[in-house]
XYZ file of N, CA and C in Angstrom:
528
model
N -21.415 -2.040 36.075
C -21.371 -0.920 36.996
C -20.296 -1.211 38.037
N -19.485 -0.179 38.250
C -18.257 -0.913 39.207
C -18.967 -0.667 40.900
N -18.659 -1.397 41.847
C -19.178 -1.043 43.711
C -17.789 -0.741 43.547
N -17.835 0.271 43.999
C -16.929 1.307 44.716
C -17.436 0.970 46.325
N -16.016 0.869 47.067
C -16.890 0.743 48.512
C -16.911 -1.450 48.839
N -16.470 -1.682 47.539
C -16.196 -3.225 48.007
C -15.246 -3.852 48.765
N -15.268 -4.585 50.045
C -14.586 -4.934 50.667
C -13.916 -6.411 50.400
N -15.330 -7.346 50.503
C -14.678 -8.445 50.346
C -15.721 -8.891 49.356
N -15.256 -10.178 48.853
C -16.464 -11.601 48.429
C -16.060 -12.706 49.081
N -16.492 -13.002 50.407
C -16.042 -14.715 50.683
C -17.265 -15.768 50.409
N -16.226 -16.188 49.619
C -17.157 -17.372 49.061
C -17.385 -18.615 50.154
N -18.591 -19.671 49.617
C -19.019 -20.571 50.780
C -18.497 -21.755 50.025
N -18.303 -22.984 50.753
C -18.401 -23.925 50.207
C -19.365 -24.467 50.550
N -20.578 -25.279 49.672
C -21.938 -25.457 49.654
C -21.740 -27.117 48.933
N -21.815 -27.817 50.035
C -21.411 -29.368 49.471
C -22.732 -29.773 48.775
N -22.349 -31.175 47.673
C -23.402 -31.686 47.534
C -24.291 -32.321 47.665
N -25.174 -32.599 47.867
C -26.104 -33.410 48.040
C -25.823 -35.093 47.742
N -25.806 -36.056 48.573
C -26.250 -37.468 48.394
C -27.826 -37.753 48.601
N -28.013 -39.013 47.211
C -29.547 -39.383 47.725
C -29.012 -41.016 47.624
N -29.391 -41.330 48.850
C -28.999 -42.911 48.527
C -30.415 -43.646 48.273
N -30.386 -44.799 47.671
C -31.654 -45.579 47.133
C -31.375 -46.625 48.014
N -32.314 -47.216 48.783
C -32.364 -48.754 49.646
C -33.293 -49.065 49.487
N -33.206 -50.623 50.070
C -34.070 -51.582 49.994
C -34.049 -52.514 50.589
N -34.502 -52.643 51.717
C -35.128 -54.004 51.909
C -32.949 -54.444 52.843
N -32.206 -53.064 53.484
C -31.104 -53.004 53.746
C -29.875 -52.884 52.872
N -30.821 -53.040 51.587
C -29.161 -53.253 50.572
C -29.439 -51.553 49.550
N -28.010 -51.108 49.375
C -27.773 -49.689 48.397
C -27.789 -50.293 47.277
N -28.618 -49.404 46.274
C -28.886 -49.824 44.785
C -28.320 -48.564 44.306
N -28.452 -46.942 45.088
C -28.159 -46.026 44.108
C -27.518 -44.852 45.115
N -26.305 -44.278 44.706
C -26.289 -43.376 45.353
C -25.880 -42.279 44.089
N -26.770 -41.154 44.569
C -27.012 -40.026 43.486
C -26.509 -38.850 43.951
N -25.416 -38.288 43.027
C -24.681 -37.040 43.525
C -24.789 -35.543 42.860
N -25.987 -34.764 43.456
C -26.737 -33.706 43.510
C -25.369 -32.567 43.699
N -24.842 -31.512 42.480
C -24.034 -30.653 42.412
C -24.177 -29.911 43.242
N -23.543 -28.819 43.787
C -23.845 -27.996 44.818
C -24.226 -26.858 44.656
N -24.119 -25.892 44.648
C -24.135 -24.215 43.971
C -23.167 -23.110 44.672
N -23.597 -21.670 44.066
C -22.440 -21.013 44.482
C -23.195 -20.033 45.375
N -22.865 -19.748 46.286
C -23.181 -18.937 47.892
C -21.722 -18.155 48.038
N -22.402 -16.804 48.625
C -20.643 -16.353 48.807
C -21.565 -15.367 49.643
N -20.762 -14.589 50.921
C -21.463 -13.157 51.446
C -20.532 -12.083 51.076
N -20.976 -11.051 50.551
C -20.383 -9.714 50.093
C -20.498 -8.882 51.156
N -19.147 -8.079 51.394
C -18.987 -6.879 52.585
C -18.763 -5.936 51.919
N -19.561 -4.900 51.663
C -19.028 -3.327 51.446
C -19.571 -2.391 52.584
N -18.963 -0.870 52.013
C -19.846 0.175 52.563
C -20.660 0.978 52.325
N -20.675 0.695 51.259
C -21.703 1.092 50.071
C -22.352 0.292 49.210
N -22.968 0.624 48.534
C -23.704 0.129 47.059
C -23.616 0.977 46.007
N -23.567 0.460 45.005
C -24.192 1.259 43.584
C -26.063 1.690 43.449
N -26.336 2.463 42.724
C -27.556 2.718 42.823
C -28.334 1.644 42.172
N -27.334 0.657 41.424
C -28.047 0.029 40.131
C -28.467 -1.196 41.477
N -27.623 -1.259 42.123
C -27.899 -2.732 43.349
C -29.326 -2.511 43.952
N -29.926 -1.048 43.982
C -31.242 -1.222 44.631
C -32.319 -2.459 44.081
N -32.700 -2.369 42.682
C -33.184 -3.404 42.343
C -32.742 -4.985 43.228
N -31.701 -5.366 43.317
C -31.714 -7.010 44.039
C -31.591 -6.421 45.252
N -31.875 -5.492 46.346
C -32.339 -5.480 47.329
C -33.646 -5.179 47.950
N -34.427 -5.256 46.719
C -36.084 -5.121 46.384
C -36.591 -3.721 46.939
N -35.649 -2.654 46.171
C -35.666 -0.824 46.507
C -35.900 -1.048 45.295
N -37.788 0.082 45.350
C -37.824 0.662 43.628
C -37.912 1.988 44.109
N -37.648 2.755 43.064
C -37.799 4.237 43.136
C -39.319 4.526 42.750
N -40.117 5.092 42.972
C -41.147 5.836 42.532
C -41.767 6.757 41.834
N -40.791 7.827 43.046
C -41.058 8.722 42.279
C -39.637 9.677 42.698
N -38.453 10.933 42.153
C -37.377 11.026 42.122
C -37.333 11.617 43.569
N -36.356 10.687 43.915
C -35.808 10.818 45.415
C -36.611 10.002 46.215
N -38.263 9.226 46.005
C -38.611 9.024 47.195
C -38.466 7.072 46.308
N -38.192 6.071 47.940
C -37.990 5.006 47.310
C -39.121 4.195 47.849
N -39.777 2.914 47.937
C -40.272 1.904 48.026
C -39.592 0.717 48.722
N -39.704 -0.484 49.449
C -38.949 -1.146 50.257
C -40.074 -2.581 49.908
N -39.585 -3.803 50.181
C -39.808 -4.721 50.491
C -40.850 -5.413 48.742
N -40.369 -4.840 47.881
C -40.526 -4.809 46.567
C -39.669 -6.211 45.999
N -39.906 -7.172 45.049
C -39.724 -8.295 44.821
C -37.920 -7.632 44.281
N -36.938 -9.039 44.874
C -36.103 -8.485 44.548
C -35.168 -8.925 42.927
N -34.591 -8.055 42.349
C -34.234 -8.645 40.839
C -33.232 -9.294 40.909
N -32.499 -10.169 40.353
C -31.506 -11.032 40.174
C -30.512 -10.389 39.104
N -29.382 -10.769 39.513
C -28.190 -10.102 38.990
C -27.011 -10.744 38.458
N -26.075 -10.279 37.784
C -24.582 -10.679 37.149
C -23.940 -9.897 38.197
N -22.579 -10.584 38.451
C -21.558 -10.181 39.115
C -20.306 -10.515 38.491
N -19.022 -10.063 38.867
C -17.624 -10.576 38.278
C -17.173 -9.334 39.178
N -15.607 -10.671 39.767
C -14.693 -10.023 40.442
C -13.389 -10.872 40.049
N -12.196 -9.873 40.822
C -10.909 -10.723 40.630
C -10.234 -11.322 41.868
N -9.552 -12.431 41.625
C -8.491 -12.636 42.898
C -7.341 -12.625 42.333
N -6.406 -12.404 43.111
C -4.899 -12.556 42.462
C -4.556 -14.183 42.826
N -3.565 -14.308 42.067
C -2.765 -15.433 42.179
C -1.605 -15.000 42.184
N -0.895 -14.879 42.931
C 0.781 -14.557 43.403
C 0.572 -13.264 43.224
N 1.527 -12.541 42.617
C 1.785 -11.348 42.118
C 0.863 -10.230 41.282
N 1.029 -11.426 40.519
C 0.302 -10.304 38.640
C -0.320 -10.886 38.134
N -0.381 -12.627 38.309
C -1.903 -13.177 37.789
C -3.138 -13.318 38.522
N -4.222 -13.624 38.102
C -5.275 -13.679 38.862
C -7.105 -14.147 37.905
N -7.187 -14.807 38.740
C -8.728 -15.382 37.986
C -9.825 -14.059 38.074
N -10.401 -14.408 37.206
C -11.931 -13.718 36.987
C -13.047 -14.376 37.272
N -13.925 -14.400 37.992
C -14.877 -14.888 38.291
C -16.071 -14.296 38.186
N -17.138 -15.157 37.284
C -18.101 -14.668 36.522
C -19.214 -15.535 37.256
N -20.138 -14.559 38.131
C -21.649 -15.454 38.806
C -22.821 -15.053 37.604
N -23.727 -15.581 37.892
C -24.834 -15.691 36.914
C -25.760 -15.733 38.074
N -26.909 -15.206 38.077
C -28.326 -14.878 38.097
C -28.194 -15.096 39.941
N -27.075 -14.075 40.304
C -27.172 -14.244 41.889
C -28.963 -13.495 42.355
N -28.868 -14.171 43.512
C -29.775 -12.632 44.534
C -29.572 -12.685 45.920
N -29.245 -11.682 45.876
C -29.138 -10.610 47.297
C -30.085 -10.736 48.613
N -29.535 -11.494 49.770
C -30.435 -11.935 50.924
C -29.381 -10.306 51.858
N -30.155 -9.398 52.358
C -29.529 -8.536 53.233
C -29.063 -8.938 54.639
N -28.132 -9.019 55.367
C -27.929 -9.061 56.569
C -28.651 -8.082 57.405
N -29.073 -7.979 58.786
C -29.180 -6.615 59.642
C -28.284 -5.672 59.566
N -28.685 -4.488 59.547
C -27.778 -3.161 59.404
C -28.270 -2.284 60.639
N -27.280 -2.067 61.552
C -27.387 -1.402 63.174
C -27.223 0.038 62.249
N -27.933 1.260 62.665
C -27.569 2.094 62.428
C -27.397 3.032 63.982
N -26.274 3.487 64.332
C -26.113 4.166 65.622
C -26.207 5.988 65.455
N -26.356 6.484 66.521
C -26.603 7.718 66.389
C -24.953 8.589 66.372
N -24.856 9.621 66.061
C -23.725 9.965 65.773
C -23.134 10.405 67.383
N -21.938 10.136 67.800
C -21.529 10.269 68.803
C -19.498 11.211 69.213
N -19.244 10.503 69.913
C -17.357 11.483 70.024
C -17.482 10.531 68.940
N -17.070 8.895 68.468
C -16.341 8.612 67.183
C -17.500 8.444 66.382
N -16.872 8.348 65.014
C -17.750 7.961 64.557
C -17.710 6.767 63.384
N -18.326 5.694 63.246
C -18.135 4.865 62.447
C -19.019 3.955 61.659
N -17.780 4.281 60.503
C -18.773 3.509 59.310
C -19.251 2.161 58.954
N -20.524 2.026 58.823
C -21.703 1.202 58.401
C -21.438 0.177 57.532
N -20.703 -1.078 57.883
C -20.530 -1.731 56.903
C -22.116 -3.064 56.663
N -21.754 -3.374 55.236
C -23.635 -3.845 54.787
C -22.564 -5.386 54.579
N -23.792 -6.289 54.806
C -23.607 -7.654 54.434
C -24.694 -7.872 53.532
N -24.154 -9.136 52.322
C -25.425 -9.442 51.831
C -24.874 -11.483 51.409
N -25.372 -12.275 51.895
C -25.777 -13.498 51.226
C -25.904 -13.470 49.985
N -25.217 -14.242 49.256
C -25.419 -14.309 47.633
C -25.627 -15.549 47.795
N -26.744 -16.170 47.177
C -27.081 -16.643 46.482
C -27.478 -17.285 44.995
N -26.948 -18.154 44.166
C -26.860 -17.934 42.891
C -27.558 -19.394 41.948
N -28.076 -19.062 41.233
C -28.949 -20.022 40.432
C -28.677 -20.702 39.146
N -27.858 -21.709 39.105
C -27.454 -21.695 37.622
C -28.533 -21.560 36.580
N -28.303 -20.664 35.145
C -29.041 -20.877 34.454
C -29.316 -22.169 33.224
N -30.346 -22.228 32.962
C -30.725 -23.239 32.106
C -29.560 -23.696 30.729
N -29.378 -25.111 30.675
C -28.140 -25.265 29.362
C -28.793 -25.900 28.814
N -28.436 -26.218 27.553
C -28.694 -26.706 26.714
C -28.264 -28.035 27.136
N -26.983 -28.166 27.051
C -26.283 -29.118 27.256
C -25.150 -29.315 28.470
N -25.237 -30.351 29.418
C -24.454 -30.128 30.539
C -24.813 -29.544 31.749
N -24.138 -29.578 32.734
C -24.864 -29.338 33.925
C -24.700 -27.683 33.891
N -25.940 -27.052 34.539
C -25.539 -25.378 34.507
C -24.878 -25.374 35.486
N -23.910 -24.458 35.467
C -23.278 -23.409 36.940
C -23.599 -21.980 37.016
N -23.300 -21.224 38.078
C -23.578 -19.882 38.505
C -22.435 -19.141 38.510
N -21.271 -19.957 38.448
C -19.861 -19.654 38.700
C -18.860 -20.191 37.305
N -17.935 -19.451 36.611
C -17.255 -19.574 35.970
C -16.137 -18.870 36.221
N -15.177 -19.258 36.378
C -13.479 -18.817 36.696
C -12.542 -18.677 35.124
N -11.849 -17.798 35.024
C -11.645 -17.729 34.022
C -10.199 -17.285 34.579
N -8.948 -18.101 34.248
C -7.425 -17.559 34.904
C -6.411 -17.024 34.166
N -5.899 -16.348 34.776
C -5.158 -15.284 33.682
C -3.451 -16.293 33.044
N -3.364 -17.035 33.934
C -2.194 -18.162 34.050
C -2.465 -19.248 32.860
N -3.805 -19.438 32.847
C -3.662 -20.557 31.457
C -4.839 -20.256 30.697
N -5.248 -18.744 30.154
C -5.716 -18.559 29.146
C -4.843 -17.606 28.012
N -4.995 -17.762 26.906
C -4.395 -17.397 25.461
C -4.562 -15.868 26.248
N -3.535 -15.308 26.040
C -3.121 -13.791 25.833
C -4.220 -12.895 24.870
N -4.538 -13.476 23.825
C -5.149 -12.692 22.927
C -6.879 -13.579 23.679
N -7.642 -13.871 23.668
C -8.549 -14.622 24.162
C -8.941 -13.890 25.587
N -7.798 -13.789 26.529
C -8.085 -13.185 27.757
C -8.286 -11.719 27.349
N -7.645 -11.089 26.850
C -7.885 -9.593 26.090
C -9.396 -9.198 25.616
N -9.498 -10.347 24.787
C -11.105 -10.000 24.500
C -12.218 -10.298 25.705
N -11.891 -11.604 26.734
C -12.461 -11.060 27.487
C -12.868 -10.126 28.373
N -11.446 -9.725 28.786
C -11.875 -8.162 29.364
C -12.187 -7.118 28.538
N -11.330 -6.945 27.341
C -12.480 -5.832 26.894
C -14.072 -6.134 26.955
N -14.433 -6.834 26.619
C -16.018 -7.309 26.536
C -16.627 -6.726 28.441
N -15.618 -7.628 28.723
C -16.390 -7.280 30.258
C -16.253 -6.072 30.720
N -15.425 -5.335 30.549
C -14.340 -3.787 31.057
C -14.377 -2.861 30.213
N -14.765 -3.099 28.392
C -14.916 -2.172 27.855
C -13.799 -1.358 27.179
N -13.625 -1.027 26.811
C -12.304 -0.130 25.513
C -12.782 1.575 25.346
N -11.497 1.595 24.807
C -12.035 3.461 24.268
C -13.137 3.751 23.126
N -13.401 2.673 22.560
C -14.154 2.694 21.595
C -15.769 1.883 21.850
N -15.597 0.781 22.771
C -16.624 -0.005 23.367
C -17.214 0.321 24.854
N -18.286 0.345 24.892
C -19.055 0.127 26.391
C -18.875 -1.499 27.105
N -19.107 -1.356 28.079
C -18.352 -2.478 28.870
C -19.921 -3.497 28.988
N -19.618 -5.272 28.984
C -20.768 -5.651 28.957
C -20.890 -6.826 29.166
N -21.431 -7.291 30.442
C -21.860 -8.636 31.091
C -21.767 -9.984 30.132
N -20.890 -10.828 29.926
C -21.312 -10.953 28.754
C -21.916 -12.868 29.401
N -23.041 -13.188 28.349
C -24.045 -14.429 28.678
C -22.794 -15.626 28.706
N -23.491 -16.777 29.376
C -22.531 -18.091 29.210
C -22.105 -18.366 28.116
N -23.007 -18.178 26.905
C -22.606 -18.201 25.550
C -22.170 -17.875 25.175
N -22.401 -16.512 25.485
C -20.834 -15.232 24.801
C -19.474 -15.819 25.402
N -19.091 -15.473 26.418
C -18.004 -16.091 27.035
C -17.671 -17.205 26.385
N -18.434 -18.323 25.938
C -17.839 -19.604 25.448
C -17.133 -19.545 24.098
N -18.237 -18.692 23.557
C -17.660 -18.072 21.942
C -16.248 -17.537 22.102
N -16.241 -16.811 23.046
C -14.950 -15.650 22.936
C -13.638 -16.839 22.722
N -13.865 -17.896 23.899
C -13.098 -18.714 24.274
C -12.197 -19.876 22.464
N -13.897 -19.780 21.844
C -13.684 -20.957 20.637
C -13.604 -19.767 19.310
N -14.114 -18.433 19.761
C -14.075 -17.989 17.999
C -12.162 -17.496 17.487
């Protein structure tokens, strides 16, 4: 679903964790706990599909529900790199913490409502290897034909619907 109305994604840097092991004054272990991916999103809008991870259900048509468990989501955006290249960045199983939203009464100016939201993101379960929430995918050093299929997959064709695609899929695209 595209947000129309997106401003930014700034991402966090979310260091990792040390656990050191002692004893008796002396280090036996120090253990280095990965970090995860946090970023806060600015728009002025939403899509309707975003109500779900802001824990909005509908009910019944037109009237909504509030404070409803919230759903977890896929995201992907782009940055440029110089000119005309630019990475893709693929989150996995974010959720949506809302900032406060001032709403003012209408007055001589008038101005628009911008929404914050905390992302939060969970890597999902691997088989093998550590999970991430975040995958970058760059337009600078992937195969021409390879990057193609990824965006169609993700963006869709005249002939295809456009479609989130799992860690697995993505990996396939990469090796088939």
């Amino acid at each position: 679903v595209p947000w129309n109305g997106l401003v930014s994604v700034d991402e966090k840097s979310v260091d990792p964790s040390v656990l050191t092991s002692s004893f008796d004054g002396k280090v036996y272990a120090n253990l280095r706990f990965g970090g995860f991916y946090q970023c806060n999103i600015v728009a002025y809008g939403f899509p309707y599909e975003f109500w779900g991870a802001l824990g909005i259900r509908e009910v019944l048509p037109g009237a909504f529900i509030t404070g409803q468990p919230s759903d977890r989501f896929n995201f992907s955006y782009k940055t440029l790199i110089g000119q005309s290249d630019y990475l893709i960045h693929f989150v996995y199983n974010a959720l949506a913490i809302p900032t406060n939203v001032e709403y003012k009464t209408v007055g001589e100016t008038v101005k628009v409502t911008r929404r914050k939201w905390l992302i939060n993101a969970t890597p999902p379960n691997l088989t093998s290897g550590r999970g991430t929430s975040h995958i970058l995918v760059d337009s600078t050093q992937t195969d021409p034909v390879v990057l193609a299929a990824v965006e169609d997959t993700l963006y869709g064709t005249d002939i295809t619907d456009p479609d989130f695609p799992s860690q697995a899929d993505l990996v396939s695209i990469f090796v088939s």
